[in-house]
Coordinates of C-alpha atoms and ligand atoms in Angstrom, one line a residue:
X1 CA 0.0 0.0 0.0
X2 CA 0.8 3.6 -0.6
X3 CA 2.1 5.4 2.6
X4 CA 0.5 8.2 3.5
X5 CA 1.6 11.7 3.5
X6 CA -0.8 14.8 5.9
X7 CA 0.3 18.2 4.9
X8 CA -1.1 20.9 6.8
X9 CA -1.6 23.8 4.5
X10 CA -1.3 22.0 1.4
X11 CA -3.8 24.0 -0.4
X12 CA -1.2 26.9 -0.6
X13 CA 1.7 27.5 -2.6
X14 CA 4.3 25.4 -2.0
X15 CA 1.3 22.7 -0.7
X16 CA -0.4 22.7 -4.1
X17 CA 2.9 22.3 -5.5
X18 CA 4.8 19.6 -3.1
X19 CA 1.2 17.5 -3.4
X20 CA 1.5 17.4 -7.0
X21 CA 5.1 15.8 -6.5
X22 CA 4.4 13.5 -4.0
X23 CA 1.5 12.1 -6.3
X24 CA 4.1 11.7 -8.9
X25 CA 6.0 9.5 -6.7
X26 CA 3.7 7.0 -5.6
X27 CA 2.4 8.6 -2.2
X28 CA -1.0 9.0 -1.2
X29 CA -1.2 12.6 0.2
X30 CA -3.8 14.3 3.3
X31 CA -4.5 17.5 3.4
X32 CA -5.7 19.7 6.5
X33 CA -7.7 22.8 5.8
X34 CA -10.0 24.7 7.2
X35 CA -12.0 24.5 4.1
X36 CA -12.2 21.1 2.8
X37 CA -12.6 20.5 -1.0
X38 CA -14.4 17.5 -2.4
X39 CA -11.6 13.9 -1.9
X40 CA -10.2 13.5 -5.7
X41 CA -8.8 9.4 -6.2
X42 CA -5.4 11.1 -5.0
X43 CA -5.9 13.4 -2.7
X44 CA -7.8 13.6 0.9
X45 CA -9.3 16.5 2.6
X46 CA -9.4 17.1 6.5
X47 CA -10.9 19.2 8.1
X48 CA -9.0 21.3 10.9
X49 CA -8.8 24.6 12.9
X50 CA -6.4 25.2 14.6
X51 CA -7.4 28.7 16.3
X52 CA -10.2 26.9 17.9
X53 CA -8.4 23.6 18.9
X54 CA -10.4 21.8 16.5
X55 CA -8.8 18.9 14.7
X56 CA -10.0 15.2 13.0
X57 CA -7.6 12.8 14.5
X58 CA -8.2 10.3 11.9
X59 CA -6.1 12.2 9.5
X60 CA -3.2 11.8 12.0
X61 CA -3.8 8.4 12.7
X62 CA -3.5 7.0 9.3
X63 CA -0.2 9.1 8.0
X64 CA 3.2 7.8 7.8
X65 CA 4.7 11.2 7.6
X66 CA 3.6 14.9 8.1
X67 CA 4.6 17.8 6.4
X68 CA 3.8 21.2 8.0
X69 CA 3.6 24.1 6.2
X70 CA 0.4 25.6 7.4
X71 CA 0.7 29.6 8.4
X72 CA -0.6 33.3 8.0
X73 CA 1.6 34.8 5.4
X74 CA 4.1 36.6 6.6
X75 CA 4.4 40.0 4.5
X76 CA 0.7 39.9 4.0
X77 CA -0.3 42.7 6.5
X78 CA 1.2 45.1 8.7
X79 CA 3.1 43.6 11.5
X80 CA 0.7 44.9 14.3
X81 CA 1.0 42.9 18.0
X82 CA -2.1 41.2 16.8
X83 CA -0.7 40.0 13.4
X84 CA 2.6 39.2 15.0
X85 CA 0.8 37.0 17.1
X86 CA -1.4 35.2 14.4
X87 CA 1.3 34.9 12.7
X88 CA 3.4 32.8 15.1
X89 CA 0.5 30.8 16.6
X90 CA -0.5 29.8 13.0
X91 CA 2.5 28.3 12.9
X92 CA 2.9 26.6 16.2
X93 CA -0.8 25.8 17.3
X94 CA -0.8 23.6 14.5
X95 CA 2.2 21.3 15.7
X96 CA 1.0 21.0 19.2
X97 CA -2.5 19.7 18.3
X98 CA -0.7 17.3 16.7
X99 CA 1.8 16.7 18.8
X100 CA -1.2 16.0 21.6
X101 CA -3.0 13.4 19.0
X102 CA 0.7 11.7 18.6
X103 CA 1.3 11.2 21.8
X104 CA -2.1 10.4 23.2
X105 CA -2.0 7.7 20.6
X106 CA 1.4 6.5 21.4
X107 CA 1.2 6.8 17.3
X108 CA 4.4 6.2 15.6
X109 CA 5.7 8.2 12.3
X110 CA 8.1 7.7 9.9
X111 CA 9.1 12.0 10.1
X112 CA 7.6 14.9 10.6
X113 CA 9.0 17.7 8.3
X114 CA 8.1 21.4 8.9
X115 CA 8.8 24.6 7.0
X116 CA 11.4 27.0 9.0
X117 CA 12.9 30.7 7.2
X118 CA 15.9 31.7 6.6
X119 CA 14.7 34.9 8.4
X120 CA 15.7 32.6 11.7
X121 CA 19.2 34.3 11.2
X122 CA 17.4 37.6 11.1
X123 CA 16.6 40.7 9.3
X124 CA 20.3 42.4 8.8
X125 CA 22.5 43.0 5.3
X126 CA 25.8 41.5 5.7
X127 CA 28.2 39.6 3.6
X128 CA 28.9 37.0 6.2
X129 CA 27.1 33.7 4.8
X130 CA 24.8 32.3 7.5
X131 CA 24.8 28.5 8.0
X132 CA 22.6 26.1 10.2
X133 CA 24.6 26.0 13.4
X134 CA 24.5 30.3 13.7
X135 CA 22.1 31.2 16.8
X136 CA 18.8 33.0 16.1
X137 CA 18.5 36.1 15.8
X138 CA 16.8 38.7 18.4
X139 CA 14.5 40.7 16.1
X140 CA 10.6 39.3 15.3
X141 CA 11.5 37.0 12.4
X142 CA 14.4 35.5 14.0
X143 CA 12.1 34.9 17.3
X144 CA 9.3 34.0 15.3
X145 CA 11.3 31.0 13.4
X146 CA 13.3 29.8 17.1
X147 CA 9.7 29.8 18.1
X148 CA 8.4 27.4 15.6
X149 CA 11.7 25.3 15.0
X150 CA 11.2 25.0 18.9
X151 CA 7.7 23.7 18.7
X152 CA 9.0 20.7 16.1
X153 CA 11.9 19.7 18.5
X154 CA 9.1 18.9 20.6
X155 CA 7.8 16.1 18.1
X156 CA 11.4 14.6 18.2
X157 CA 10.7 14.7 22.1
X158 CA 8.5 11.8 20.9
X159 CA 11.2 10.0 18.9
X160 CA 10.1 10.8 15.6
X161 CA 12.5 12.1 13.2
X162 CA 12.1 15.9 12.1
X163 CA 13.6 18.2 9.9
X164 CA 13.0 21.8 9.6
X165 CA 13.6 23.2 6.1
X166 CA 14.7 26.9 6.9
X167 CA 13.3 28.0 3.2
X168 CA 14.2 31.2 1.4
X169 CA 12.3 33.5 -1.0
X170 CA 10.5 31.0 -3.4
X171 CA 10.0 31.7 -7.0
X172 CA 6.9 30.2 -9.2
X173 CA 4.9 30.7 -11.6
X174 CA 2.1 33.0 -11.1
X175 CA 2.6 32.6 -6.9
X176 CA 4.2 33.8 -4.1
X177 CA 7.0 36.3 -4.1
X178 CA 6.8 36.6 -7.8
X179 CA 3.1 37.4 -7.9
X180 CA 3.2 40.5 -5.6
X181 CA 6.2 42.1 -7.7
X182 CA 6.0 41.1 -11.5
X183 CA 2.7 43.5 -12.0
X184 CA 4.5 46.3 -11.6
X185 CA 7.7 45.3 -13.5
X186 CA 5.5 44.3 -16.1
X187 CA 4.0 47.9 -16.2
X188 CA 7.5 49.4 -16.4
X189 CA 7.2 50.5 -12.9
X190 CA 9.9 48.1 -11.2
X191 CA 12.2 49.6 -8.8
X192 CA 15.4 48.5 -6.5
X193 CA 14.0 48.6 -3.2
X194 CA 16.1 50.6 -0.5
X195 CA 19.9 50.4 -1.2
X196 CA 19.7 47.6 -3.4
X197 CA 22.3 45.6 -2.0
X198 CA 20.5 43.0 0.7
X199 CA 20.5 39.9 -0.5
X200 CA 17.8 37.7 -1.7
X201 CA 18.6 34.4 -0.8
X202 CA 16.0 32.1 -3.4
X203 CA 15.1 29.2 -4.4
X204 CA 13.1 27.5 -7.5
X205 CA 9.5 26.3 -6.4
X206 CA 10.3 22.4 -8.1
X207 CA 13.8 22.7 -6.2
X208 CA 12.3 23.2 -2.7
X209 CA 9.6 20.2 -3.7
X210 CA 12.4 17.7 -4.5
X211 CA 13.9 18.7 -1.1
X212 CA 10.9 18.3 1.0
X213 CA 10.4 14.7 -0.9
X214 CA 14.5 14.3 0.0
X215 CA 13.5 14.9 3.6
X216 CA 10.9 11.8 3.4
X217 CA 12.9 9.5 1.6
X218 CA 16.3 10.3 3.3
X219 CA 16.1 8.7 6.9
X220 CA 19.4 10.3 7.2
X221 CA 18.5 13.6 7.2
X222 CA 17.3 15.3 10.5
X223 CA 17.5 19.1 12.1
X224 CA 17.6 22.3 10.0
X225 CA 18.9 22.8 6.0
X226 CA 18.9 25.8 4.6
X227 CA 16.9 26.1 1.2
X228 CA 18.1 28.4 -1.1
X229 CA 20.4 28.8 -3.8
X230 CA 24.0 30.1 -2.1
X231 CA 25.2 33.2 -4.5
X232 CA 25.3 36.6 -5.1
X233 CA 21.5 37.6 -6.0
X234 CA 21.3 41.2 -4.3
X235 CA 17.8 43.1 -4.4
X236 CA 19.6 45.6 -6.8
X237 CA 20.6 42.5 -9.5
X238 CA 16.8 40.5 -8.8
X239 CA 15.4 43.6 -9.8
X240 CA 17.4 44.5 -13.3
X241 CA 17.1 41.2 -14.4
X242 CA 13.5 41.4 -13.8
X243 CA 13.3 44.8 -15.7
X244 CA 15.1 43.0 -18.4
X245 CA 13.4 40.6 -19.0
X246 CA 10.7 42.9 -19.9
X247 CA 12.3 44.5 -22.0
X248 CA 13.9 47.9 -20.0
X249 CA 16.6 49.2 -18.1
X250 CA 16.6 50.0 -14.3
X251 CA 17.9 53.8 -13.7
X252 CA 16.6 55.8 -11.0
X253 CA 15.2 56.0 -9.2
X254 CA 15.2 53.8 -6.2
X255 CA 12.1 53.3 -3.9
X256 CA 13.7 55.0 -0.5
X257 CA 14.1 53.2 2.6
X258 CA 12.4 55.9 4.6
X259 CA 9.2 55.6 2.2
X260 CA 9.2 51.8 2.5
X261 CA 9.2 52.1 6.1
X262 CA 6.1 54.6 6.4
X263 CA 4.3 52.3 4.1
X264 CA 5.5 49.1 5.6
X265 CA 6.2 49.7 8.4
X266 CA 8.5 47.6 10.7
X267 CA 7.7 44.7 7.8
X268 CA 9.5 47.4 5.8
X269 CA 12.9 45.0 6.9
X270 CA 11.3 41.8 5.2
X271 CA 11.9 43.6 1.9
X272 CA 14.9 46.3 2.7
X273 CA 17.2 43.5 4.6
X274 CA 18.8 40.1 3.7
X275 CA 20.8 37.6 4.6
X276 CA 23.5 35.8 2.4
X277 CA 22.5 31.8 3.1
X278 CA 24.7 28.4 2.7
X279 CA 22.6 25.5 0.7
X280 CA 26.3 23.3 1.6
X281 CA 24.5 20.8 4.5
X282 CA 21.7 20.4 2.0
X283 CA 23.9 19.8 -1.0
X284 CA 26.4 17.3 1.5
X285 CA 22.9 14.9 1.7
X286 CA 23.5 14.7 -2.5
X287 CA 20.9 17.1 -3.2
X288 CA 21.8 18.6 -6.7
X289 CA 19.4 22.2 -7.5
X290 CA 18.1 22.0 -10.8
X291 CA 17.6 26.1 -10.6
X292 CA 20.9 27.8 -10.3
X293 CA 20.5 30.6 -12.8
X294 CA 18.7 33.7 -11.7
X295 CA 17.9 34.5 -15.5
X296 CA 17.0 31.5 -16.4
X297 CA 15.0 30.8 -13.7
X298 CA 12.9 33.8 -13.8
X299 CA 12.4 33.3 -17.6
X300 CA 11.0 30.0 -16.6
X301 CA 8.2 30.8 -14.1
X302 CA 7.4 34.1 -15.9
X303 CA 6.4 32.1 -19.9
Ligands
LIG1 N1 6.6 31.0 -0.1 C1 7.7 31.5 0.4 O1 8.5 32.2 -0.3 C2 8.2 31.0 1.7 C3 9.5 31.4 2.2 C4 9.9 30.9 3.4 C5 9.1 30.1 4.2 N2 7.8 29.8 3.8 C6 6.9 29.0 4.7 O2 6.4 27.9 4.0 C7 5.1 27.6 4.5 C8 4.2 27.5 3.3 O3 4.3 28.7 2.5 P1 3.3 29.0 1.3 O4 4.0 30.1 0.5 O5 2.8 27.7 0.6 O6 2.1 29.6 2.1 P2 0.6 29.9 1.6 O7 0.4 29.8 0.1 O8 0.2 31.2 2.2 O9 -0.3 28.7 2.2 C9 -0.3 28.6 3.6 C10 -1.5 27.7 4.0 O10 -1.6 27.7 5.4 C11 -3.0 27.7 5.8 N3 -3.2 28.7 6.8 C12 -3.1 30.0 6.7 N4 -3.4 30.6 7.8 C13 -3.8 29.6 8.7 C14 -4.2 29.6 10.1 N5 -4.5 30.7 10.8 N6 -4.5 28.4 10.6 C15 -4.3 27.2 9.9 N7 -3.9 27.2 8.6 C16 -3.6 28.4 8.1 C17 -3.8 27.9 4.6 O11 -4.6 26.7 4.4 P3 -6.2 26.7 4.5 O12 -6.7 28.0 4.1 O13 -6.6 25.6 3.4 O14 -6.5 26.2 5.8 C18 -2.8 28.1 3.4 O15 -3.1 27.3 2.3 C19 4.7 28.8 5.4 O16 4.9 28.5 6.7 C20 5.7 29.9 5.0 O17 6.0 30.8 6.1 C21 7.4 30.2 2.5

């Protein structure tokens, strides 16, 4: 028989995408929403909620592995107390309502993988490459992430085997990071945020899918990889090629800092910072990207 595969959130982005895979490779796949769909022959709908505790065991009972990667969006909405706090809880309500079912079951998995950020090594611009074993940073992102990586240790508590993949900005077609700033490159109206020169630490949408189905398959791996490509990508170069691609050339000017923070406000960083990232632990296991080529790959989610 197939073995079975709950992802929380898999009716977002990297969900929709990852389920897809998983399909491909012979898994049966659970998903848990707060709106179920109608079942397809491939795919299962559960219903949860995890702001009012609410959550159908069964869907627990019969996986073989979990995958979380349920969560507010992060640069969604102004970082008020209140959306700070959705948020995190989003992220970490979710893992101890299963947690409870797991171990009130004495239920047994084969791994329990979770989404983490690179943002866990904070919101700063440097050129110092951060890698797995750097502390977390102070600021809401870093807390946020320590947080939630925090709340999967406590699955391994269990001893079932977890891994966190600390994922940076991911790039697909017509989603995610790409679909809040192609509209206005597209209209000519694309700008270099701030200074420019933060880095932007991505990674191809069918790259981070193979690594989450690397994570399953690989009972060696455990603990945090980063996911990104390691390189030069700067806000500054992510933004020309964009504007080349369409056919123009970045001048001036630049959006200012001091704008993007009255608009943004202290979410203003999740766009004006950056950290340089290390894929090395992740490319140690074997894993080979397929993206590497910021032109290339932009070209490719954008026909
Ligand atoms: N995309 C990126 O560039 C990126 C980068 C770094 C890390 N990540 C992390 O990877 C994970 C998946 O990202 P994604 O881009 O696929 O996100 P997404 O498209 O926004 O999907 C997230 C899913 O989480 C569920 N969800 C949202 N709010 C929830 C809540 N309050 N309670 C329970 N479920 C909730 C939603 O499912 P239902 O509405 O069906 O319940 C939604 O489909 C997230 O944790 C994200 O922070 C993403």
């Amino acid at each position: 028989m197939a073995k079975n595969i709950l992802l929380t959130g898999g009716t977002g982005f990297i969900g929709k995408n990852l389920t897809d895979l998983l399909i491909e490779n012979g898994f049966s796949v659970s998903v848990f929403t707060r709106s179920p769909k109608e079942n397809t022959s491939a795919i299962q709908y559960y219903k949860w909620d995890p702001d009012h505790n609410y959550i159908d065991e069964q869907a627990v009972l019969k996986a073989d592995y979990i995958i979380h990667l349920s969560g507010e969006g992060i640069v969604e909405k102004r970082w008020t107390k209140k959306r700070k706090e959705a948020i995190l809880e989003s992220r970490i309500k979710p893992i101890d309502l299963i947690f409870s079912v797991l171990e009130k079951n004495n239920k047994p998995l084969d791994a329990f993988v979770s989404a983490s950020a690179v943002g866990i090594y904070g919101a700063f611009t440097t050129h110092k490459i951060c890698i797995e074993n750097m502390p977390p940073a102070n600021d809401f992102l870093g807390q946020t992430c320590q947080e939630w990586e925090k709340a999967v240790d406590k699955i391994n508590t269990l001893g079932i085997r977890t891994v966190k993949v600390r994922t940076g900005i991911v790039l697909g077609r017509d989603e995610g990071f790409l679909k809040k700033i192609v509209p206005s490159f597209k209209s000519g109206f694309g700008a270099i945020l701030g200074t420019g020169k933060q880095y932007v630490p991505w990674i191809h949408i069918s790259d981070l899918c193979n690594i989450y189905l690397k994570a399953i398959v690989n009972s060696e791996m455990h603990g945090p990889y980063n996911a990104c490509i390691t390189d030069n990508t700067t806000n500054a170069s992510l933004s020309k090629t964009l504007a080349n691609i369409f056919g123009y050339t970045i001048w001036l000017p630049k959006a200012p800092k001091f704008i993007l923070k009255i608009v943004l406000g202290e979410m203003s960083v999740a766009v004006l910072e950056g950290q340089r990232v290390s894929s090395e632990k992740m490319q140690k296991t074997g894993f080979e990207f397929q993206f590497t080529d910021l032109e290339r790959t932009l070209v490719s989610c954008l026909k």
